[in-house]
PDB file of C-alpha atoms in Angstrom:
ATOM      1  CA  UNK A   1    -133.739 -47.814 -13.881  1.00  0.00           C
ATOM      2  CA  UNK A   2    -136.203 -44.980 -11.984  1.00  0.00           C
ATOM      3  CA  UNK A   3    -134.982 -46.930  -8.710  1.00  0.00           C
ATOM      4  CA  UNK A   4    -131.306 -46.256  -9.428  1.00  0.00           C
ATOM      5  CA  UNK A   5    -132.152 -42.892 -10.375  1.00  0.00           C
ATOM      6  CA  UNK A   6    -134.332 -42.501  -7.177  1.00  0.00           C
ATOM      7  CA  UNK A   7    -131.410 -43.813  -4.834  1.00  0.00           C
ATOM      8  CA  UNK A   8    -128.684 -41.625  -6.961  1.00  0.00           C
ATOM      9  CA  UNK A   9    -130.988 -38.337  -5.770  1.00  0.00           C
ATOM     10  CA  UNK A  10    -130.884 -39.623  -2.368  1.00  0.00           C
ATOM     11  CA  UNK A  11    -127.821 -40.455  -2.162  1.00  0.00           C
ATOM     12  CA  UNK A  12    -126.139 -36.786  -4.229  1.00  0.00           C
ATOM     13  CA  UNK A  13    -125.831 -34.706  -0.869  1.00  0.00           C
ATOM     14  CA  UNK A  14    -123.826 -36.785   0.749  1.00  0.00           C
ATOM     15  CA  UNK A  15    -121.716 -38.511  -2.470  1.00  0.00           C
ATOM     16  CA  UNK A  16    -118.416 -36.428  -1.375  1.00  0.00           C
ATOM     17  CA  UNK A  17    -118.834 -38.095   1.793  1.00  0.00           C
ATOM     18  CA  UNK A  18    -119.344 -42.020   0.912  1.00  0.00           C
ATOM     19  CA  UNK A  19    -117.093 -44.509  -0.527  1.00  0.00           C
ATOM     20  CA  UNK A  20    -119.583 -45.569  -4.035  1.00  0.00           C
ATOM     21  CA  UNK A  21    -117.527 -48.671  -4.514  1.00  0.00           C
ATOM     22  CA  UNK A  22    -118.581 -49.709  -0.934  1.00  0.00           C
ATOM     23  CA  UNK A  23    -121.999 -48.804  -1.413  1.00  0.00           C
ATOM     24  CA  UNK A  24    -122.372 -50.877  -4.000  1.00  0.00           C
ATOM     25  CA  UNK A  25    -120.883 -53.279  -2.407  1.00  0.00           C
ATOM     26  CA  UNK A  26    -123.109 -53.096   0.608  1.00  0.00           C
ATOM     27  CA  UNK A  27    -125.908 -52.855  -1.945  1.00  0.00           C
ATOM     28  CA  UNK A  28    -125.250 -56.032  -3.545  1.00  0.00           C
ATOM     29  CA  UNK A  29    -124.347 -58.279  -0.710  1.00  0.00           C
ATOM     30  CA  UNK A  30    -127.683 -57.235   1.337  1.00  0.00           C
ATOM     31  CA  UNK A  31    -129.986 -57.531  -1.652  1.00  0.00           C
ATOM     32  CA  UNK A  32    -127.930 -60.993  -2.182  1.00  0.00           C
ATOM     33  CA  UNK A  33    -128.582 -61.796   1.642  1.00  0.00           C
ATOM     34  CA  UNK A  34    -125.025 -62.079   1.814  1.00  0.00           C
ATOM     35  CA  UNK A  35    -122.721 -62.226   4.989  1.00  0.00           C
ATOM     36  CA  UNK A  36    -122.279 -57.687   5.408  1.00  0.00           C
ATOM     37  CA  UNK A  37    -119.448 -55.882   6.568  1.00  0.00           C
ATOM     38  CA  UNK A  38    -121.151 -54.648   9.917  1.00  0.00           C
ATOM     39  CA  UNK A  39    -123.698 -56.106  12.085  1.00  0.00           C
ATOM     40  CA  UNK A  40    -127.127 -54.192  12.711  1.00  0.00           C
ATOM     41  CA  UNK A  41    -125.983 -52.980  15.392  1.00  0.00           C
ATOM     42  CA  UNK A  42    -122.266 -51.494  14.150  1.00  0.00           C
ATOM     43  CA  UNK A  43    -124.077 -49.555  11.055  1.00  0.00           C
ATOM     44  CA  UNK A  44    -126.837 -48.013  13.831  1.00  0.00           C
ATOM     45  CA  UNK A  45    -123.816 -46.555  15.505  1.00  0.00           C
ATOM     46  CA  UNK A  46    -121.584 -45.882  12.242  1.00  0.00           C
ATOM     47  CA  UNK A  47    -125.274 -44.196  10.886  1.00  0.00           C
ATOM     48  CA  UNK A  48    -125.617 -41.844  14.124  1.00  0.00           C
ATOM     49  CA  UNK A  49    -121.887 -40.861  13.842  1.00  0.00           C
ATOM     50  CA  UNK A  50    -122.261 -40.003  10.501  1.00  0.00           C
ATOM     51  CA  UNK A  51    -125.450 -38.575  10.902  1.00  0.00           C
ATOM     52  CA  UNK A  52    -123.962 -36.293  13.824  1.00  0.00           C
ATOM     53  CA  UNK A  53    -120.756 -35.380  11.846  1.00  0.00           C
ATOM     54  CA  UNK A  54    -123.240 -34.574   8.654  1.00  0.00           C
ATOM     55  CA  UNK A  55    -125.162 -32.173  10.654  1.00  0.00           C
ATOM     56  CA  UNK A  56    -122.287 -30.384  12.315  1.00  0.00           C
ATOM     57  CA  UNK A  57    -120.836 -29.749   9.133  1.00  0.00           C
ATOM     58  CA  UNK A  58    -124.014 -28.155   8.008  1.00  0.00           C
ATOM     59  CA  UNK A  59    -124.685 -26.032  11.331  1.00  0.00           C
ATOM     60  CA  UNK A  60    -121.050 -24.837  10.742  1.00  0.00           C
ATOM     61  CA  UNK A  61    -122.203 -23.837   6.680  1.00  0.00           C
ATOM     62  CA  UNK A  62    -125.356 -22.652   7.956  1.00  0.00           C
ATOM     63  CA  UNK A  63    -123.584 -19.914  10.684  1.00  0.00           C
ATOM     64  CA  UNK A  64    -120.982 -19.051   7.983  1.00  0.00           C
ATOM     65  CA  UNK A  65    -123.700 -17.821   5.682  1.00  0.00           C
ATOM     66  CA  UNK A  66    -125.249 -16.629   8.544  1.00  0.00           C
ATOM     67  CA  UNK A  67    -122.437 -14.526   9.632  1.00  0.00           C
ATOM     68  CA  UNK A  68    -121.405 -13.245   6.106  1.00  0.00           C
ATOM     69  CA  UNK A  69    -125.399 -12.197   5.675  1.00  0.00           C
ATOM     70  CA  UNK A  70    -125.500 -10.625   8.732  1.00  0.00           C
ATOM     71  CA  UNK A  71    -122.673  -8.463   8.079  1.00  0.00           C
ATOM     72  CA  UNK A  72    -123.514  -7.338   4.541  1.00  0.00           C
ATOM     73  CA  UNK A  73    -127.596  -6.695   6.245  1.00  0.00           C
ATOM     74  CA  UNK A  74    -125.373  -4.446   9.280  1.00  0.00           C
ATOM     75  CA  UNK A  75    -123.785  -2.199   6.256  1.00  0.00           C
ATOM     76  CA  UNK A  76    -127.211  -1.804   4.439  1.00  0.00           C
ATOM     77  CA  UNK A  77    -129.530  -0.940   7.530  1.00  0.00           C
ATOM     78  CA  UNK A  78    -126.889   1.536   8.450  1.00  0.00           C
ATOM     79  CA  UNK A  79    -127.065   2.971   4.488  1.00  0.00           C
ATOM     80  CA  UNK A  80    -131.078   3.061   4.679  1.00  0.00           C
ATOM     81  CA  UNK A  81    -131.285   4.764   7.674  1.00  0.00           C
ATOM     82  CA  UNK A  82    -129.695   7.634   6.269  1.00  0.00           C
ATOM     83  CA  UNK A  83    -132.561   7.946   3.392  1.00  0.00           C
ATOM     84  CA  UNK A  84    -135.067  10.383   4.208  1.00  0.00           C
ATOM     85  CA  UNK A  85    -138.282   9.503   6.148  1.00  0.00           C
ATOM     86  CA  UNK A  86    -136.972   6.204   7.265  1.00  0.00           C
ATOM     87  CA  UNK A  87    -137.471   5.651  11.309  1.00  0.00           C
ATOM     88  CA  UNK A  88    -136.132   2.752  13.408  1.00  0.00           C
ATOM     89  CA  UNK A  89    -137.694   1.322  16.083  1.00  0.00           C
ATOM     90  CA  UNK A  90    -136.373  -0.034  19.336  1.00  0.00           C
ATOM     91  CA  UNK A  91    -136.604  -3.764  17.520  1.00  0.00           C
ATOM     92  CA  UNK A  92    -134.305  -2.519  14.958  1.00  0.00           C
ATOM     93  CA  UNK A  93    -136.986  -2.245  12.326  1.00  0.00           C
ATOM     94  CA  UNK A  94    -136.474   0.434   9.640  1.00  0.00           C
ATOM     95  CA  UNK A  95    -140.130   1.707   7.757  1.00  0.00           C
ATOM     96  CA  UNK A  96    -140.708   4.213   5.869  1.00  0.00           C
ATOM     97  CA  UNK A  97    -144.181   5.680   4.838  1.00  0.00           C
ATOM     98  CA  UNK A  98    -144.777   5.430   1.256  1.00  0.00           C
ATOM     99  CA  UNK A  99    -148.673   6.890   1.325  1.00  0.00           C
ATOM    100  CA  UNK A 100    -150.369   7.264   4.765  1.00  0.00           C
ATOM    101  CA  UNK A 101    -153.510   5.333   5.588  1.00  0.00           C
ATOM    102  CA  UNK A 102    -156.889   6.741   6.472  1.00  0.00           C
ATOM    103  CA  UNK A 103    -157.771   3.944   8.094  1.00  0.00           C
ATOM    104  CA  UNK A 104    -157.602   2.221  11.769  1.00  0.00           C
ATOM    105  CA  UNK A 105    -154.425   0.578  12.493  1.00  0.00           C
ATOM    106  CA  UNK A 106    -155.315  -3.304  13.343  1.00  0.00           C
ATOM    107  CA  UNK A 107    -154.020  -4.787  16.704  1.00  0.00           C
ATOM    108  CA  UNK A 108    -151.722  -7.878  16.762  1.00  0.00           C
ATOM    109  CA  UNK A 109    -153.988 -10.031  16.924  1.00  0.00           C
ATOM    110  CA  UNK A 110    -156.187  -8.561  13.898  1.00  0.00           C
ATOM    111  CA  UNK A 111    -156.514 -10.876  10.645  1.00  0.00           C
ATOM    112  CA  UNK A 112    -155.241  -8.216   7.973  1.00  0.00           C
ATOM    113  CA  UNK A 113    -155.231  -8.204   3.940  1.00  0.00           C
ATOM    114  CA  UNK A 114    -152.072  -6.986   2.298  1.00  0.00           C
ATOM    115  CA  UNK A 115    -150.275  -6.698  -1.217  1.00  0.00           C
ATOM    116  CA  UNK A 116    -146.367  -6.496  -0.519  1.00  0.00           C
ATOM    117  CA  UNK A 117    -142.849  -7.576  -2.391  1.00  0.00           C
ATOM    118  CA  UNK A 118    -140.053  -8.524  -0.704  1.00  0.00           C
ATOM    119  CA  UNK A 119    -137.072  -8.320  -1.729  1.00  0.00           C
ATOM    120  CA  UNK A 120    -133.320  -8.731  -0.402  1.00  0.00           C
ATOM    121  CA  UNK A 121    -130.889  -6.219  -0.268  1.00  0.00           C
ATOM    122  CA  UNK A 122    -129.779  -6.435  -3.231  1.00  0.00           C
ATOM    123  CA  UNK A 123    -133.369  -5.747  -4.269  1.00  0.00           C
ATOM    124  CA  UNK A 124    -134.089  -9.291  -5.766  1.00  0.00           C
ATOM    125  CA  UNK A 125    -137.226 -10.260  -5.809  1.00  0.00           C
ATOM    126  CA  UNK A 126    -138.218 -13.270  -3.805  1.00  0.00           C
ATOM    127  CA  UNK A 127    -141.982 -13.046  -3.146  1.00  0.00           C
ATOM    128  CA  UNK A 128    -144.899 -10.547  -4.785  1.00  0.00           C
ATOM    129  CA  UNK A 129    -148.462 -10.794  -3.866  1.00  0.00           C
ATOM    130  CA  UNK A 130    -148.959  -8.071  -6.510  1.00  0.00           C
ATOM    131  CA  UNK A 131    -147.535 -10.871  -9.630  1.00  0.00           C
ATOM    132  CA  UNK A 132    -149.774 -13.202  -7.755  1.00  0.00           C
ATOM    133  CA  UNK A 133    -152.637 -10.791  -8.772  1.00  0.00           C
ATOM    134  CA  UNK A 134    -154.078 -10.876  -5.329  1.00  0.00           C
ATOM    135  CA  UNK A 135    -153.353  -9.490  -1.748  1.00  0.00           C
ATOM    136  CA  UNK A 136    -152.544 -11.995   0.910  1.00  0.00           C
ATOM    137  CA  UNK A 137    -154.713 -12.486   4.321  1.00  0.00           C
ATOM    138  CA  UNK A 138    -153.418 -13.639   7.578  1.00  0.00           C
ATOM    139  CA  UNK A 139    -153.327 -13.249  11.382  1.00  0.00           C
ATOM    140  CA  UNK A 140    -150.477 -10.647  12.140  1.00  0.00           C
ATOM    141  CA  UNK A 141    -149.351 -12.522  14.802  1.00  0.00           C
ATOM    142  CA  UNK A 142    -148.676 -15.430  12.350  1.00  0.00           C
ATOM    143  CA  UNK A 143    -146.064 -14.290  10.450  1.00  0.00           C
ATOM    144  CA  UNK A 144    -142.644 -12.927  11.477  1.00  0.00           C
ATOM    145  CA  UNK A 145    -142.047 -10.571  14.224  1.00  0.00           C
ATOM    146  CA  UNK A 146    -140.821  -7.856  11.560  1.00  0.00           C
ATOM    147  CA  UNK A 147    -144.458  -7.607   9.926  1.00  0.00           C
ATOM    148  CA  UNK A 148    -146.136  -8.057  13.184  1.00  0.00           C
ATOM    149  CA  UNK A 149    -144.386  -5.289  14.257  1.00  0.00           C
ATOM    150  CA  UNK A 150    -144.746  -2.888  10.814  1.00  0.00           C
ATOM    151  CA  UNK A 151    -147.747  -3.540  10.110  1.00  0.00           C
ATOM    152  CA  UNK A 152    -149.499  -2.384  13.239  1.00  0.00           C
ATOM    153  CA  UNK A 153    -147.565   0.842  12.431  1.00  0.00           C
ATOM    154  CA  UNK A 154    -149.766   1.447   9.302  1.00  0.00           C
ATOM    155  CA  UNK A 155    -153.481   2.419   9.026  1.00  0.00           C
ATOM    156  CA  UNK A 156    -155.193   1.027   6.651  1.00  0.00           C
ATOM    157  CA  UNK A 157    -155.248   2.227   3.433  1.00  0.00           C
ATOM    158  CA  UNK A 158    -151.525   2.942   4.018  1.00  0.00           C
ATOM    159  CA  UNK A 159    -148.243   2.062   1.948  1.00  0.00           C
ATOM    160  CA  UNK A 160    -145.051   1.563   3.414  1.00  0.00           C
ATOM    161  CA  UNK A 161    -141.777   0.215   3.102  1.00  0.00           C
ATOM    162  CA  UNK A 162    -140.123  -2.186   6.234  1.00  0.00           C
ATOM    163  CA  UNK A 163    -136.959  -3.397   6.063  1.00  0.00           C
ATOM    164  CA  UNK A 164    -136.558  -6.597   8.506  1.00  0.00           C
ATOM    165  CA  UNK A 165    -133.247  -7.581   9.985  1.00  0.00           C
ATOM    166  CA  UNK A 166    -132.422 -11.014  10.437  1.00  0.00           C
ATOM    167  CA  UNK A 167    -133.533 -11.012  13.858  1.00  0.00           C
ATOM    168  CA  UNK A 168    -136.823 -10.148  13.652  1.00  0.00           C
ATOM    169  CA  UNK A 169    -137.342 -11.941  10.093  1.00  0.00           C
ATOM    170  CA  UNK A 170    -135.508 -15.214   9.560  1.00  0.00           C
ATOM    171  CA  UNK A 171    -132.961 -15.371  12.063  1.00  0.00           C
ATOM    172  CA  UNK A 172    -129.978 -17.704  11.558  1.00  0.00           C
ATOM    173  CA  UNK A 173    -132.065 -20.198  10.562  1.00  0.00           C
ATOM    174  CA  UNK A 174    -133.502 -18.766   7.140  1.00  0.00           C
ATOM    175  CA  UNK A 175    -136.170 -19.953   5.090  1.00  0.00           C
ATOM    176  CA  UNK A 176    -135.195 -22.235   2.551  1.00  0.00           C
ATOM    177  CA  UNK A 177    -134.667 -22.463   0.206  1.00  0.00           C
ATOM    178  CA  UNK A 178    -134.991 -18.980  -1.227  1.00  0.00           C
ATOM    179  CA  UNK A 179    -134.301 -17.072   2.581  1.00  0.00           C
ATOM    180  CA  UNK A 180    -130.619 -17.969   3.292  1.00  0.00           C
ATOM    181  CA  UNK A 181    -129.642 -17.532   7.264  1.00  0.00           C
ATOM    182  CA  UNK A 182    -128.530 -14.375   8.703  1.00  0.00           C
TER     183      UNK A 182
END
């Protein structure tokens, strides 16, 4: 029964796309050692063309989102650059300073310890170092461009708010699965 249910998981992305009555058919004559439908080599070739079709169709979902994201992230970069305090740099970064730093502000290449929350647009959580109870520590120039960027703009000690557009965060291709593209 688990093996069912393991092939069933496998097989739910792409159940809109199959025939089930010829799966099981294929299923049953290859575990019988039966004479199949297709020779090795005709399912390698059916398996690419599916396999190419399969990812097209998700490229095409993938720059849809992308596209819809990107427009709804154009409209609020263009609202939060009105609120006071916020700056834009030439990357298209937006930060605002919450609580200036005393400290010295660390190079790219510095390993750095911070507390953060990000959030979308919609101001959804989707990450907290402060509910983890505990800052994070990293190289700067291991993490997206956005906080490589921001980051060096604050000393330490300092408090302040970056909003990332897709380009220098995520891009197009997101983060799954939380981070959708665009």
């Amino acid at each position: 029964y688990m093996v069912g249910m393991d092939m069933a998981q496998g097989l739910r992305p792409i159940k809109d796309q199959v025939d089930m009555a010829i799966v099981m058919q294929a299923l049953q004559t290859s575990l019988a050692e039966g004479q199949t439908l297709l020779s090795a080599e005709e399912a390698q070739a059916v398996r690419q063309e599916f396999m190419r079709k399969l990812q097209g169709a998700q490229q095409a979902k993938q720059q849809e989102v992308a596209g819809k994201n990107q427009a709804e992230g154009a409209k609020f970069l263009a609202e939060n650059v009105k609120k006071a305090g916020v700056k834009t740099t030439p990357s298209g970064l937006q930060y605002q300073v919450i609580k200036e730093g005393t400290g010295k502000k660390p190079a790219a290449t510095s390993q750095v310890k911070v507390h953060y929350r990000g959030t979308f647009p919609d101001g959804k959580e989707f990450d907290s170092s402060y509910k983890r109870g505990e800052p994070i520590e990293f190289p700067l120039n291991g993490v997206i461009k956005c906080w490589t960027e921001g980051v060096q703009l604050m000393k330490v000690g300092g408090k302040s708010r970056l909003v990332c557009p897709a380009e220098i965060a995520y891009g197009d291709r997101g983060a799954p699965p939380d981070i959708k593209p665009g």
